[in-house]
Amino acid sequence: MSGLARNWAGNIAYGARRFHSPASRDELTEIVGNASAARVLGSRHSFSDIADTDSDLISTQRLDRIIGIDKAAGTVTIEGGVTYGQLCPALAAEGLALANLASLPHISVAGAVSTSTHGSGDRNGTLATSVRALETATADGGIVRFSRGDADFGGAVVSLGALGAIATITLDVEPAYQVKQEVYLGLPFNELVENFDALMGSAYSVSAFLSWRGGKVDQLWRKSRAGDPVFDPARYSARPADRAYHPIAALSAEPCTEQGGRLGPWHERLAHFRMGFTPSAGDELQSEYFVPRRHAAEALLAVQAIQEDIAPHLLISEIRTMKADELWLSQAYRQDCVGIHFTWKNDWPAVSAVLPKIEAQLAPFEPRPHWGKLFMMAPEAVRERYEKLDDFRKLARRLDPAGKFTNQYIRRTILN
Ligand SMILES: Cc1cc2nc3c(=O)[nH]c(=O)nc-3n(C[C@H](O)[C@H](O)[C@H](O)COP(=O)(O)OP(=O)(O)OC[C@H]3O[C@@H](n4cnc5c(N)ncnc54)[C@H](O)[C@@H]3O)c2cc1C
């Protein structure tokens, strides 16, 4: 189990006394039932201590079966450790697709939806909004099923691992579609701020990458589906990229999905990075804050005001949008959002000094931090942003009265 000792970024050493790697639902329920305290580990891509425990850490890496596709119902059901990298080609081979993807396919679906991981796009909710049903192995050694429409469904999906171990997930699928990806360089920052809705809504999924230097958006990535409105770059002062780019421009674009505007399968364009390669930089930390979409321009200007504090420690920032949803602990709960993301150099002393400055700048817009990334906000400030938190706590107490799935992160951030 030495490969499970740390998270992907290496900044968290898990404190678990015991590691488990169940290969079936029965093994999973048995381990959960017998443990006095436990956390579940997906593909280890969170930067925070959200998955950590000093007791039993249950890896889902062997729960990797695609259980079934139901074309009539428009669903796929998978085990709790399946990654998007495993799922997407299998769906594509059946002529099916998911609505959206995060920047990388390496992450497990259950881990992604548990933290409301997201891609971008005005029409797209976070990845958690594709969940139609879940089966969760609960503290008592049983299984509880939640389906969309159930009273507690809104609490069960983005659960931060606090309700139990997700044994299976059923996701919405749709007919496969094609996507083209185009990159534009050098858009003036002011043009992004002044035309935020037009630019971010100009394709199915749009990302703006900034280094907070030079008054520009370093790269604008547009992922379009057939039927999207035609984009007129002449309206803006950006130029089409002359070659493929990594979001961190100094790095090789080889790990990136195809750019250049050629249509291709959805799963070969919607994520930024390809399986089989290290996504992003590898040696890095990440933070992200979500503010209501209506404050996007003001929030970007507030961050720009401290860009000199940010830029020296940054590899790249990414701006994305998400549609509002009904999932209680989703950062997009009942609000269309903009995500302001930071990929940092791997230097925690420097990052931990700059995060409070960013949080102070964003405070007027009531930011919600990404559950799986690094933040320094006072827990009370985080908690007051979630109006359904008490309902989530009640659900957690009902399913897990002794707090078996409570770790330090959950205690600090959600419960106290
Ligand atoms: C290079 C990189 C790029 C990223 N890009 C994006 C991005 O584009 N968008 C974005 O929003 N985020 C992004 N992230 C963050 C990442 O998507 C989240 O941290 C996500 O939670 C990782 O999923 P995981 O499977 O690795 O989960 P882990 O980090 O292993 O676990 C996360 C949480 O999920 C819980 N969990 C996992 N599996 C289960 C299960 N079966 N049952 C119950 N609970 C479970 C864990 O207990 C923990 O609380 C990125 C991270 C990296 C390293």
CSV table of C-alpha atoms and ligand atoms in Angstrom, one decimal:
chain,number,residue,atom,x,y,z
A,1,MET,CA,0.0,0.0,0.0
A,2,SER,CA,3.0,2.3,-0.2
A,3,GLY,CA,1.5,4.0,-3.3
A,4,LEU,CA,-1.3,5.2,-1.0
A,5,ALA,CA,0.8,6.9,1.6
A,6,ARG,CA,0.5,10.4,0.1
A,7,ASN,CA,-1.9,12.4,-2.0
A,8,TRP,CA,-1.0,13.0,-5.7
A,9,ALA,CA,0.7,16.3,-5.0
A,10,GLY,CA,2.7,14.8,-2.1
A,11,ASN,CA,1.8,17.6,0.3
A,12,ILE,CA,-0.4,15.4,2.5
A,13,ALA,CA,1.0,12.2,4.1
A,14,TYR,CA,-2.0,10.2,5.2
A,15,GLY,CA,-1.9,9.3,8.9
A,16,ALA,CA,-3.8,6.0,8.5
A,17,ARG,CA,-2.9,3.1,10.8
A,18,ARG,CA,-4.5,0.6,8.4
A,19,PHE,CA,-5.0,0.7,4.6
A,20,HIS,CA,-7.7,-1.4,2.9
A,21,SER,CA,-8.4,-2.1,-0.8
A,22,PRO,CA,-11.7,-3.9,-1.1
A,23,ALA,CA,-12.4,-5.6,-4.5
A,24,SER,CA,-16.2,-6.0,-4.1
A,25,ARG,CA,-19.1,-4.4,-2.6
A,26,ASP,CA,-19.3,-7.1,0.1
A,27,GLU,CA,-15.7,-6.6,1.1
A,28,LEU,CA,-16.4,-2.8,1.2
A,29,THR,CA,-19.4,-3.1,3.5
A,30,GLU,CA,-17.6,-5.5,5.8
A,31,ILE,CA,-14.5,-3.2,6.1
A,32,VAL,CA,-16.8,-0.2,6.8
A,33,GLY,CA,-18.9,-2.1,9.3
A,34,ASN,CA,-15.8,-3.4,11.2
A,35,ALA,CA,-13.9,-0.1,11.3
A,36,SER,CA,-14.2,2.2,14.3
A,37,ALA,CA,-13.2,5.2,12.2
A,38,ALA,CA,-12.6,5.4,8.4
A,39,ARG,CA,-12.2,7.6,5.4
A,40,VAL,CA,-12.5,6.6,1.7
A,41,LEU,CA,-9.7,7.4,-0.7
A,42,GLY,CA,-10.4,7.9,-4.4
A,43,SER,CA,-7.6,8.7,-6.8
A,44,ARG,CA,-5.8,10.9,-4.2
A,45,HIS,CA,-6.0,14.1,-6.3
A,46,SER,CA,-7.3,16.4,-3.5
A,47,PHE,CA,-4.8,18.9,-2.1
A,48,SER,CA,-6.5,19.3,1.3
A,49,ASP,CA,-6.5,16.8,4.1
A,50,ILE,CA,-10.1,16.0,3.2
A,51,ALA,CA,-9.4,12.3,2.7
A,52,ASP,CA,-7.1,11.8,5.7
A,53,THR,CA,-7.6,9.7,8.8
A,54,ASP,CA,-5.5,8.4,11.6
A,55,SER,CA,-7.5,5.1,11.5
A,56,ASP,CA,-8.7,3.1,8.5
A,57,LEU,CA,-8.2,4.4,5.0
A,58,ILE,CA,-10.2,2.5,2.4
A,59,SER,CA,-8.9,2.8,-1.2
A,60,THR,CA,-11.4,2.3,-4.0
A,61,GLN,CA,-8.8,1.6,-6.6
A,62,ARG,CA,-10.0,-2.1,-7.0
A,63,LEU,CA,-13.6,-1.1,-7.2
A,64,ASP,CA,-13.1,-0.4,-10.9
A,65,ARG,CA,-15.9,-2.2,-12.8
A,66,ILE,CA,-18.4,-0.5,-15.1
A,67,ILE,CA,-21.5,-2.4,-13.9
A,68,GLY,CA,-23.9,-1.6,-16.8
A,69,ILE,CA,-25.1,0.8,-19.4
A,70,ASP,CA,-28.8,1.3,-19.8
A,71,LYS,CA,-29.3,3.1,-23.1
A,72,ALA,CA,-33.1,3.4,-22.7
A,73,ALA,CA,-32.8,5.0,-19.3
A,74,GLY,CA,-29.8,7.1,-20.5
A,75,THR,CA,-27.6,5.9,-17.6
A,76,VAL,CA,-24.3,4.2,-16.8
A,77,THR,CA,-23.7,2.5,-13.4
A,78,ILE,CA,-20.2,2.1,-12.1
A,79,GLU,CA,-18.3,1.0,-9.0
A,80,GLY,CA,-17.0,3.6,-6.6
A,81,GLY,CA,-13.4,3.6,-7.8
A,82,VAL,CA,-13.9,4.0,-11.5
A,83,THR,CA,-12.0,7.0,-13.0
A,84,TYR,CA,-13.2,9.2,-15.9
A,85,GLY,CA,-10.2,7.8,-17.8
A,86,GLN,CA,-11.7,4.3,-17.6
A,87,LEU,CA,-15.3,5.4,-18.1
A,88,CYS,CA,-15.1,7.8,-21.0
A,89,PRO,CA,-13.6,5.5,-23.7
A,90,ALA,CA,-16.1,2.8,-22.6
A,91,LEU,CA,-19.0,5.2,-23.1
A,92,ALA,CA,-17.7,6.5,-26.3
A,93,ALA,CA,-17.4,3.0,-27.7
A,94,GLU,CA,-21.2,2.6,-27.1
A,95,GLY,CA,-21.9,6.0,-28.8
A,96,LEU,CA,-22.5,7.7,-25.5
A,97,ALA,CA,-21.1,10.7,-23.6
A,98,LEU,CA,-21.1,12.6,-20.3
A,99,ALA,CA,-22.1,16.2,-20.2
A,100,ASN,CA,-18.8,17.5,-19.0
A,101,LEU,CA,-15.4,16.8,-17.7
A,102,ALA,CA,-12.8,18.4,-15.3
A,103,SER,CA,-9.4,19.4,-16.5
A,104,LEU,CA,-8.1,15.8,-16.1
A,105,PRO,CA,-9.6,12.3,-16.6
A,106,HIS,CA,-7.3,10.7,-14.0
A,107,ILE,CA,-9.7,11.3,-11.0
A,108,SER,CA,-12.3,8.9,-9.7
A,109,VAL,CA,-15.9,9.8,-10.4
A,110,ALA,CA,-16.9,9.2,-6.8
A,111,GLY,CA,-14.0,11.4,-5.5
A,112,ALA,CA,-14.9,14.1,-8.0
A,113,VAL,CA,-18.6,14.3,-7.2
A,114,SER,CA,-17.9,14.1,-3.5
A,115,THR,CA,-16.1,17.5,-3.7
A,116,SER,CA,-18.3,19.0,-6.5
A,117,THR,CA,-15.4,19.0,-9.0
A,118,HIS,CA,-16.3,20.9,-12.1
A,119,GLY,CA,-15.4,21.7,-15.7
A,120,SER,CA,-16.7,24.9,-17.3
A,121,GLY,CA,-19.6,26.1,-19.3
A,122,ASP,CA,-22.7,28.2,-18.8
A,123,ARG,CA,-25.0,25.2,-19.6
A,124,ASN,CA,-23.0,22.9,-17.4
A,125,GLY,CA,-23.5,22.2,-13.7
A,126,THR,CA,-20.6,20.6,-11.7
A,127,LEU,CA,-19.8,17.0,-12.5
A,128,ALA,CA,-21.9,16.1,-9.4
A,129,THR,CA,-25.0,17.2,-11.3
A,130,SER,CA,-24.7,14.2,-13.6
A,131,VAL,CA,-25.4,11.8,-10.7
A,132,ARG,CA,-28.8,10.1,-10.9
A,133,ALA,CA,-28.4,7.6,-8.0
A,134,LEU,CA,-25.8,6.4,-5.5
A,135,GLU,CA,-25.4,3.4,-3.2
A,136,THR,CA,-23.5,4.3,-0.1
A,137,ALA,CA,-22.0,1.8,2.3
A,138,THR,CA,-22.9,3.2,5.7
A,139,ALA,CA,-21.3,3.0,9.2
A,140,ASP,CA,-23.6,0.2,10.3
A,141,GLY,CA,-22.3,-2.1,7.5
A,142,GLY,CA,-25.4,-1.7,5.4
A,143,ILE,CA,-26.1,0.0,2.0
A,144,VAL,CA,-28.4,3.0,1.5
A,145,ARG,CA,-29.6,4.0,-2.0
A,146,PHE,CA,-30.3,7.6,-2.9
A,147,SER,CA,-32.0,8.6,-6.1
A,148,ARG,CA,-32.6,11.9,-7.7
A,149,GLY,CA,-35.9,13.2,-6.4
A,150,ASP,CA,-35.4,11.6,-2.9
A,151,ALA,CA,-35.6,14.1,0.0
A,152,ASP,CA,-32.0,13.6,1.0
A,153,PHE,CA,-30.5,13.3,-2.5
A,154,GLY,CA,-29.2,16.9,-2.4
A,155,GLY,CA,-27.1,16.0,0.6
A,156,ALA,CA,-25.9,12.6,-0.5
A,157,VAL,CA,-24.0,13.5,-3.7
A,158,VAL,CA,-21.5,16.2,-2.6
A,159,SER,CA,-20.9,14.5,0.7
A,160,LEU,CA,-17.1,15.1,1.3
A,161,GLY,CA,-16.9,11.4,2.2
A,162,ALA,CA,-18.8,12.2,5.5
A,163,LEU,CA,-21.8,9.9,4.9
A,164,GLY,CA,-20.1,6.6,4.1
A,165,ALA,CA,-18.3,4.9,1.2
A,166,ILE,CA,-20.0,5.3,-2.2
A,167,ALA,CA,-20.2,1.7,-3.6
A,168,THR,CA,-21.9,2.5,-6.9
A,169,ILE,CA,-22.9,5.6,-8.9
A,170,THR,CA,-25.4,5.9,-11.6
A,171,LEU,CA,-24.7,8.8,-14.0
A,172,ASP,CA,-26.7,10.5,-16.8
A,173,VAL,CA,-25.4,9.8,-20.3
A,174,GLU,CA,-26.3,11.3,-23.6
A,175,PRO,CA,-25.6,10.5,-27.2
A,176,ALA,CA,-21.9,11.0,-28.1
A,177,TYR,CA,-21.1,14.3,-29.6
A,178,GLN,CA,-18.1,16.0,-31.2
A,179,VAL,CA,-16.1,19.0,-29.8
A,180,LYS,CA,-13.5,21.3,-31.3
A,181,GLN,CA,-10.9,23.1,-29.1
A,182,GLU,CA,-9.5,26.4,-30.1
A,183,VAL,CA,-6.9,28.5,-28.1
A,184,TYR,CA,-6.6,32.3,-28.4
A,185,LEU,CA,-3.6,34.3,-27.0
A,186,GLY,CA,-3.2,37.7,-25.6
A,187,LEU,CA,-6.8,38.8,-24.9
A,188,PRO,CA,-6.5,42.0,-22.9
A,189,PHE,CA,-7.6,41.4,-19.3
A,190,ASN,CA,-10.0,44.4,-19.6
A,191,GLU,CA,-11.7,42.8,-22.5
A,192,LEU,CA,-12.4,39.7,-20.5
A,193,VAL,CA,-13.8,41.8,-17.6
A,194,GLU,CA,-15.9,44.0,-19.9
A,195,ASN,CA,-17.2,41.1,-22.0
A,196,PHE,CA,-17.2,38.3,-19.4
A,197,ASP,CA,-20.7,36.9,-20.2
A,198,ALA,CA,-20.1,37.0,-24.0
A,199,LEU,CA,-16.7,35.4,-23.9
A,200,MET,CA,-17.4,32.8,-21.2
A,201,GLY,CA,-20.7,32.0,-23.0
A,202,SER,CA,-19.1,31.9,-26.4
A,203,ALA,CA,-18.7,28.1,-26.5
A,204,TYR,CA,-19.9,25.0,-24.6
A,205,SER,CA,-16.9,25.1,-22.2
A,206,VAL,CA,-14.6,28.1,-21.9
A,207,SER,CA,-11.5,28.6,-19.7
A,208,ALA,CA,-9.5,31.7,-19.3
A,209,PHE,CA,-5.9,31.2,-18.2
A,210,LEU,CA,-4.1,34.1,-16.6
A,211,SER,CA,-0.6,34.5,-15.0
A,212,TRP,CA,-1.7,37.9,-13.6
A,213,ARG,CA,1.1,39.6,-15.5
A,214,GLY,CA,1.1,41.9,-18.5
A,215,GLY,CA,-2.6,42.9,-18.3
A,216,LYS,CA,-3.7,40.0,-20.4
A,217,VAL,CA,-5.4,36.6,-20.5
A,218,ASP,CA,-2.5,34.4,-21.5
A,219,GLN,CA,-4.8,31.8,-23.1
A,220,LEU,CA,-8.5,31.5,-23.8
A,221,TRP,CA,-9.5,27.9,-24.4
A,222,ARG,CA,-12.9,27.4,-26.2
A,223,LYS,CA,-14.4,24.0,-26.5
A,224,SER,CA,-17.3,24.1,-28.9
A,225,ARG,CA,-20.0,21.6,-29.8
A,226,ALA,CA,-21.7,21.5,-33.2
A,227,GLY,CA,-24.5,24.1,-33.1
A,228,ASP,CA,-22.7,26.5,-30.8
A,229,PRO,CA,-22.9,30.1,-31.9
A,230,VAL,CA,-20.2,31.2,-34.3
A,231,PHE,CA,-17.4,33.0,-32.5
A,232,ASP,CA,-16.1,36.2,-34.1
A,233,PRO,CA,-12.5,36.7,-32.8
A,234,ALA,CA,-12.3,40.0,-34.7
A,235,ARG,CA,-14.5,41.5,-32.0
A,236,TYR,CA,-11.6,41.0,-29.5
A,237,SER,CA,-7.9,41.8,-29.6
A,238,ALA,CA,-6.9,38.2,-29.2
A,239,ARG,CA,-5.1,36.1,-31.8
A,240,PRO,CA,-5.5,32.4,-32.6
A,241,ALA,CA,-2.7,30.3,-31.2
A,242,ASP,CA,-0.1,29.3,-33.8
A,243,ARG,CA,0.6,26.0,-32.2
A,244,ALA,CA,-0.7,23.7,-29.4
A,245,TYR,CA,-0.3,25.2,-25.9
A,246,HIS,CA,0.0,23.8,-22.3
A,247,PRO,CA,-1.9,26.2,-19.9
A,248,ILE,CA,1.5,26.7,-18.3
A,249,ALA,CA,3.0,28.0,-21.6
A,250,ALA,CA,6.6,27.0,-20.8
A,251,LEU,CA,5.6,23.3,-20.6
A,252,SER,CA,5.3,20.9,-23.6
A,253,ALA,CA,1.7,20.6,-24.9
A,254,GLU,CA,2.1,16.9,-25.3
A,255,PRO,CA,0.0,16.0,-22.2
A,256,CYS,CA,-2.8,18.2,-23.6
A,257,THR,CA,-5.9,17.2,-25.6
A,258,GLU,CA,-6.0,18.2,-29.2
A,259,GLN,CA,-6.3,21.9,-30.0
A,260,GLY,CA,-6.4,23.6,-33.4
A,261,GLY,CA,-10.1,23.5,-34.1
A,262,ARG,CA,-10.5,20.0,-35.5
A,263,LEU,CA,-13.7,18.3,-34.4
A,264,GLY,CA,-13.2,15.1,-32.5
A,265,PRO,CA,-14.8,12.9,-29.9
A,266,TRP,CA,-16.1,14.7,-26.7
A,267,HIS,CA,-13.8,12.8,-24.4
A,268,GLU,CA,-10.7,13.7,-26.4
A,269,ARG,CA,-11.3,17.4,-26.1
A,270,LEU,CA,-13.4,18.3,-22.9
A,271,ALA,CA,-10.6,17.6,-20.4
A,272,HIS,CA,-7.5,19.7,-20.9
A,273,PHE,CA,-5.1,16.8,-20.2
A,274,ARG,CA,-4.8,13.2,-21.6
A,275,MET,CA,-4.6,10.0,-19.7
A,276,GLY,CA,-1.1,8.5,-19.7
A,277,PHE,CA,0.6,11.8,-19.0
A,278,THR,CA,1.1,13.9,-15.8
A,279,PRO,CA,-1.7,16.5,-15.8
A,280,SER,CA,-0.9,20.1,-15.0
A,281,ALA,CA,2.6,20.6,-13.7
A,282,GLY,CA,2.9,17.8,-11.2
A,283,ASP,CA,5.0,19.7,-8.7
A,284,GLU,CA,2.3,22.1,-7.5
A,285,LEU,CA,-0.4,23.1,-5.1
A,286,GLN,CA,-3.9,24.3,-6.0
A,287,SER,CA,-6.6,26.6,-4.6
A,288,GLU,CA,-10.0,27.8,-6.0
A,289,TYR,CA,-12.7,30.1,-4.9
A,290,PHE,CA,-16.3,30.3,-6.3
A,291,VAL,CA,-18.2,33.5,-6.4
A,292,PRO,CA,-21.6,34.3,-7.7
A,293,ARG,CA,-21.5,34.7,-11.5
A,294,ARG,CA,-23.1,38.2,-11.2
A,295,HIS,CA,-19.9,39.4,-9.3
A,296,ALA,CA,-17.5,37.9,-11.8
A,297,ALA,CA,-16.1,41.2,-13.2
A,298,GLU,CA,-15.7,42.8,-9.7
A,299,ALA,CA,-14.1,39.7,-8.3
A,300,LEU,CA,-11.6,39.5,-11.1
A,301,LEU,CA,-10.7,43.2,-10.6
A,302,ALA,CA,-10.3,42.5,-6.9
A,303,VAL,CA,-7.8,39.7,-7.5
A,304,GLN,CA,-6.0,41.8,-10.1
A,305,ALA,CA,-5.5,44.5,-7.5
A,306,ILE,CA,-3.1,42.2,-5.6
A,307,GLN,CA,-1.6,40.5,-8.7
A,308,GLU,CA,1.9,41.5,-7.6
A,309,ASP,CA,1.5,39.4,-4.5
A,310,ILE,CA,0.1,36.5,-6.5
A,311,ALA,CA,2.2,36.3,-9.7
A,312,PRO,CA,5.6,35.4,-8.2
A,313,HIS,CA,4.2,32.2,-6.6
A,314,LEU,CA,1.8,31.2,-9.4
A,315,LEU,CA,2.1,28.7,-12.2
A,316,ILE,CA,-1.2,29.7,-13.7
A,317,SER,CA,-4.8,30.8,-12.9
A,318,GLU,CA,-7.9,29.5,-14.6
A,319,ILE,CA,-11.3,31.1,-14.7
A,320,ARG,CA,-14.4,28.9,-15.4
A,321,THR,CA,-18.1,29.1,-15.0
A,322,MET,CA,-20.7,26.7,-13.6
A,323,LYS,CA,-24.5,26.6,-13.6
A,324,ALA,CA,-26.5,26.6,-10.4
A,325,ASP,CA,-27.6,23.3,-8.9
A,326,GLU,CA,-29.6,21.9,-6.0
A,327,LEU,CA,-26.8,19.9,-4.2
A,328,TRP,CA,-26.5,21.1,-0.6
A,329,LEU,CA,-22.7,21.4,-0.3
A,330,SER,CA,-22.0,22.2,-3.9
A,331,GLN,CA,-20.2,25.5,-4.4
A,332,ALA,CA,-22.9,26.2,-7.1
A,333,TYR,CA,-25.8,25.5,-4.7
A,334,ARG,CA,-28.6,27.8,-6.1
A,335,GLN,CA,-26.1,30.2,-7.7
A,336,ASP,CA,-24.5,30.4,-11.1
A,337,CYS,CA,-20.8,30.6,-10.3
A,338,VAL,CA,-17.4,31.7,-11.5
A,339,GLY,CA,-14.5,29.6,-10.3
A,340,ILE,CA,-11.2,31.6,-9.8
A,341,HIS,CA,-8.5,28.9,-9.6
A,342,PHE,CA,-4.8,29.1,-8.8
A,343,THR,CA,-2.1,26.5,-9.6
A,344,TRP,CA,0.7,27.4,-7.3
A,345,LYS,CA,4.4,26.6,-7.2
A,346,ASN,CA,4.9,24.0,-4.6
A,347,ASP,CA,5.9,26.4,-1.8
A,348,TRP,CA,3.4,26.2,1.1
A,349,PRO,CA,5.0,29.0,3.1
A,350,ALA,CA,4.6,31.4,0.2
A,351,VAL,CA,1.1,30.1,-0.7
A,352,SER,CA,-0.2,30.2,2.8
A,353,ALA,CA,0.9,33.8,3.0
A,354,VAL,CA,-0.9,34.9,-0.2
A,355,LEU,CA,-4.2,32.9,0.3
A,356,PRO,CA,-5.5,35.2,3.1
A,357,LYS,CA,-4.8,38.2,0.9
A,358,ILE,CA,-6.9,36.7,-1.9
A,359,GLU,CA,-9.6,35.6,0.6
A,360,ALA,CA,-9.8,39.2,1.9
A,361,GLN,CA,-10.1,40.6,-1.6
A,362,LEU,CA,-12.9,38.1,-2.4
A,363,ALA,CA,-14.7,38.4,0.9
A,364,PRO,CA,-17.2,41.0,-0.3
A,365,PHE,CA,-18.4,38.4,-2.8
A,366,GLU,CA,-18.9,35.6,-0.2
A,367,PRO,CA,-16.5,33.1,-1.8
A,368,ARG,CA,-16.9,29.4,-1.3
A,369,PRO,CA,-13.6,27.5,-1.5
A,370,HIS,CA,-13.1,24.2,-3.4
A,371,TRP,CA,-13.4,21.4,-0.9
A,372,GLY,CA,-10.5,19.5,-2.4
A,373,LYS,CA,-8.1,22.4,-2.7
A,374,LEU,CA,-6.1,24.6,-0.2
A,375,PHE,CA,-7.8,27.5,1.6
A,376,MET,CA,-7.2,29.4,4.8
A,377,MET,CA,-10.7,30.9,5.4
A,378,ALA,CA,-12.1,30.7,8.9
A,379,PRO,CA,-14.4,27.7,9.1
A,380,GLU,CA,-17.2,29.9,10.3
A,381,ALA,CA,-17.0,31.9,7.1
A,382,VAL,CA,-17.2,28.8,5.0
A,383,ARG,CA,-20.1,27.3,7.0
A,384,GLU,CA,-22.2,30.4,6.8
A,385,ARG,CA,-22.1,30.2,3.0
A,386,TYR,CA,-24.1,26.9,3.0
A,387,GLU,CA,-27.7,27.4,3.9
A,388,LYS,CA,-28.4,23.6,3.9
A,389,LEU,CA,-25.5,22.8,6.2
A,390,ASP,CA,-27.8,21.9,9.2
A,391,ASP,CA,-29.7,19.5,7.0
A,392,PHE,CA,-26.4,17.9,5.9
A,393,ARG,CA,-25.3,17.6,9.5
A,394,LYS,CA,-28.7,15.9,10.4
A,395,LEU,CA,-28.2,13.5,7.5
A,396,ALA,CA,-24.7,12.7,8.6
A,397,ARG,CA,-25.9,12.1,12.2
A,398,ARG,CA,-28.6,9.8,11.0
A,399,LEU,CA,-26.4,7.7,8.7
A,400,ASP,CA,-23.3,7.9,10.9
A,401,PRO,CA,-24.4,8.6,14.5
A,402,ALA,CA,-21.0,7.8,16.0
A,403,GLY,CA,-19.1,9.9,13.5
A,404,LYS,CA,-17.1,7.0,12.0
A,405,PHE,CA,-16.5,9.0,8.8
A,406,THR,CA,-15.6,12.2,10.6
A,407,ASN,CA,-12.0,13.3,10.3
A,408,GLN,CA,-10.2,16.4,11.3
A,409,TYR,CA,-11.2,18.2,8.1
A,410,ILE,CA,-14.9,17.4,8.5
A,411,ARG,CA,-14.8,18.3,12.2
A,412,ARG,CA,-13.0,21.6,11.5
A,413,THR,CA,-14.9,22.6,8.4
A,414,ILE,CA,-18.4,21.2,8.7
A,415,LEU,CA,-19.3,20.2,12.2
A,416,ASN,CA,-17.9,22.6,14.8
B,1,LIG,C1,-3.9,18.1,-11.6
B,1,LIG,C2,-5.3,18.3,-10.9
B,1,LIG,C3,-6.2,18.9,-11.7
B,1,LIG,C4,-7.5,19.1,-11.1
B,1,LIG,N1,-8.5,19.7,-11.9
B,1,LIG,C5,-9.7,20.0,-11.4
B,1,LIG,C6,-10.7,20.6,-12.1
B,1,LIG,O1,-10.6,20.7,-13.4
B,1,LIG,N2,-11.9,20.9,-11.5
B,1,LIG,C7,-12.1,20.7,-10.2
B,1,LIG,O2,-13.2,21.0,-9.7
B,1,LIG,N3,-11.2,20.0,-9.4
B,1,LIG,C8,-10.0,19.7,-10.0
B,1,LIG,N4,-9.0,19.0,-9.2
B,1,LIG,C9,-9.4,18.6,-7.9
B,1,LIG,C10,-10.0,17.2,-7.9
B,1,LIG,O3,-10.9,17.0,-8.9
B,1,LIG,C11,-10.7,16.9,-6.6
B,1,LIG,O4,-9.9,17.1,-5.5
B,1,LIG,C12,-11.3,15.5,-6.5
B,1,LIG,O5,-12.0,15.4,-5.3
B,1,LIG,C13,-10.3,14.4,-6.7
B,1,LIG,O6,-11.0,13.2,-6.8
B,1,LIG,P1,-10.2,11.9,-6.2
B,1,LIG,O7,-10.9,10.7,-6.7
B,1,LIG,O8,-8.8,12.0,-6.4
B,1,LIG,O9,-10.6,12.1,-4.7
B,1,LIG,P2,-9.7,12.0,-3.4
B,1,LIG,O10,-8.8,13.2,-3.3
B,1,LIG,O11,-9.2,10.7,-3.2
B,1,LIG,O12,-10.9,12.2,-2.3
B,1,LIG,C14,-11.7,13.4,-2.3
B,1,LIG,C15,-12.8,13.2,-1.3
B,1,LIG,O13,-13.8,12.3,-1.9
B,1,LIG,C16,-14.0,11.3,-0.9
B,1,LIG,N5,-14.2,10.0,-1.7
B,1,LIG,C17,-13.5,9.5,-2.7
B,1,LIG,N6,-14.1,8.4,-3.1
B,1,LIG,C18,-15.1,8.1,-2.4
B,1,LIG,C19,-16.1,7.1,-2.3
B,1,LIG,N7,-16.1,6.1,-3.1
B,1,LIG,N8,-17.1,7.2,-1.4
B,1,LIG,C20,-17.1,8.2,-0.5
B,1,LIG,N9,-16.2,9.2,-0.5
B,1,LIG,C21,-15.3,9.2,-1.4
B,1,LIG,C22,-12.8,11.2,0.0
B,1,LIG,O14,-13.1,10.7,1.2
B,1,LIG,C23,-12.5,12.7,0.1
B,1,LIG,O15,-13.3,13.3,1.0
B,1,LIG,C24,-7.8,18.8,-9.8
B,1,LIG,C25,-6.8,18.1,-9.0
B,1,LIG,C26,-5.5,17.9,-9.6
B,1,LIG,C27,-4.5,17.2,-8.8
